[in-house]
């Protein structure tokens, strides 16, 4: 038993070295054959690595902005169309909650002097919104609680607005007309990240005013959208359950009056979308792998025909069918694994370059490499099987007659 | 030469499908070869001598009749068992030496030992010994295209003999050689025979057949004894 295992190992080693010398002896042809696998594996790896880099970048920005927040949107019932100031106060006093910010948004015509712009995004926020993140205000002052209480006509504007309406003038203390109502500019918003994907998601606005003022301008007295900031260490799932319970009571347990969205929920959705996209792309790329496999099969079939005499000779010298089969199988396996390794190298270089260009973090994904090697080995064995079998079944007499 | 029988054929028939009909290639062949004999099978092309060689070499099996080689019934063996018999008992020498071009002379000689599962060190030793014996000790690491036709044929003979088979089976061993190198190869065969190796040589050339100690003729699939030259 042990002896036959040893014999087999000796034989396999010889097969490897003979296959390698066959592959290297036909360098150009081997390279062209391997090219299909190379491209397939490189494409799969580049796609997976790039997409995972993208999702890593995305989720880290989600973390920086969204961990520990809930966003609530209220559709209301017939009896109660939205949240009153008292409701909001009650929610902000919950144990799980550190604070809340109502979001009241409007689209307005903004003008000053002869300049005007329509469809400017104006949003109403509260003092807490600014208190929470001191860096929001670049210059001037934030919205104060007194502004909230008295619905004062004050606003903060972005750099872009400043350039549009106050070219060469310090805007702080100046007046800006929003839908015809004079507002006093009290500060400039910092525009960090204003061009990132996330500012689009978070609904970056050009002008911020106290939310009570915004409600008045909308002729409303209830808030229909707000963000809840959770107290430190609160789990967003628990907090969202507590919040839902509280709001259910506020809306007299009528159904479908509001939805609570957790940021991690959004992130999950995002990630599952991304993984779907990456699976789809990898699926498309693996078509290249199949094509590459067919290339290998074709080359192996040609090789079997070319080496009919060699096969016949080996059989005459005492090679049994499976020894012939294993030799050809090893050859196609080696071919495609060589292709796979080259493909991994090319794929990693490609995705590194892509990540650099797109400003994403490059993550060296072991699973992508395992996938590449596994895929190419599988392709080699799968597509090498038929030619190897054909070789092993050649009748030695016919094979020798070909000489 | 001993009286021990190495191979024995009784009533061997071989049919091949040729289109609609079955061609009768070998007709009731009886042949006995004793250990240490040097037999030539002489016949023109199409006489069935290649088919006879294939059956003797266990590359093919007969349609009917019994064939015993080295004490084993060949008729009912599977392909794998036939391969094992070839590996153990038969050394082939072909017309065009048939060396693998990508392997050195020594590696070519090692080939049968690889399939027999001989460990590398012993393989190398035996291949080297065999090449020395055929007079190619200075050509071990040459590739076939760096060797002359006669040298290639001697590598092929070394390859056939390296497994120490009980039968050396040669198919037109001088067919691709000029007369002088052909004579050298024949001299090598005679030397091997003197050492006790059994040789069966298939040829269409009476001059080559004459090197053997016993000659049989095959014409249209029928075998006739050509006489034992020693006894004649």
XYZ file of C-alpha atoms in Angstrom, chain A residues 6-7 10-11 13-14 18 21-22 25-26 309-310 313-321 323-324 327 392 394-397 400-401 403, chain B residues 16 54 59-60 79-80 83-84 86-87 90 92 94-100 102-103 107 111-112 114-120 123 159:
66
model
C 5.177 6.188 -3.139
C 5.146 4.992 -6.729
C 7.143 9.591 -7.969
C 5.004 9.356 -11.078
C 6.395 14.447 -9.764
C 7.615 13.273 -13.176
C 7.283 16.848 -18.015
C 8.828 21.432 -19.835
C 6.056 21.027 -22.410
C 8.897 24.537 -24.573
C 5.949 26.185 -26.283
C 2.855 9.354 -31.261
C 4.151 10.296 -27.820
C 4.913 5.332 -27.337
C 4.308 5.881 -23.646
C 1.568 3.293 -23.722
C 3.866 0.830 -25.470
C 6.438 1.535 -22.749
C 3.940 0.482 -20.131
C 2.007 3.615 -19.187
C -1.487 2.733 -18.032
C -4.422 4.918 -19.158
C -1.090 7.793 -16.028
C -1.596 9.335 -19.450
C -0.294 13.856 -17.213
C -5.837 8.187 -22.270
C -6.157 6.465 -27.617
C -5.510 3.002 -28.916
C -1.730 2.489 -28.725
C -1.683 0.788 -32.118
C 1.893 4.246 -33.056
C 0.659 3.965 -36.621
C 4.348 7.811 -36.536
C -10.291 -6.336 -38.555
C 1.134 -5.907 -31.821
C -0.581 -3.866 -27.645
C -3.502 -5.764 -29.107
C -6.074 -2.565 -20.795
C -4.392 -1.754 -17.483
C 0.078 -2.103 -19.816
C 1.595 -3.790 -16.782
C 4.277 -4.412 -21.479
C 6.032 -2.584 -18.713
C 8.350 -6.351 -23.356
C 9.951 -2.166 -27.906
C 10.582 0.978 -33.394
C 11.619 1.856 -36.901
C 12.156 5.567 -36.218
C 13.571 5.163 -32.713
C 10.698 7.363 -31.421
C 12.515 9.352 -28.764
C 10.717 12.215 -27.021
C 12.147 17.369 -25.204
C 13.900 14.798 -23.052
C 15.566 10.842 -19.534
C 10.793 6.724 -19.261
C 9.675 3.068 -18.908
C 8.921 6.092 -14.497
C 5.759 4.210 -15.423
C 6.993 1.174 -13.521
C 7.370 3.410 -10.446
C 11.118 3.007 -9.967
C 12.563 5.624 -7.574
C 14.575 8.449 -9.216
C 16.257 5.066 -12.391
C 15.230 2.309 -23.450
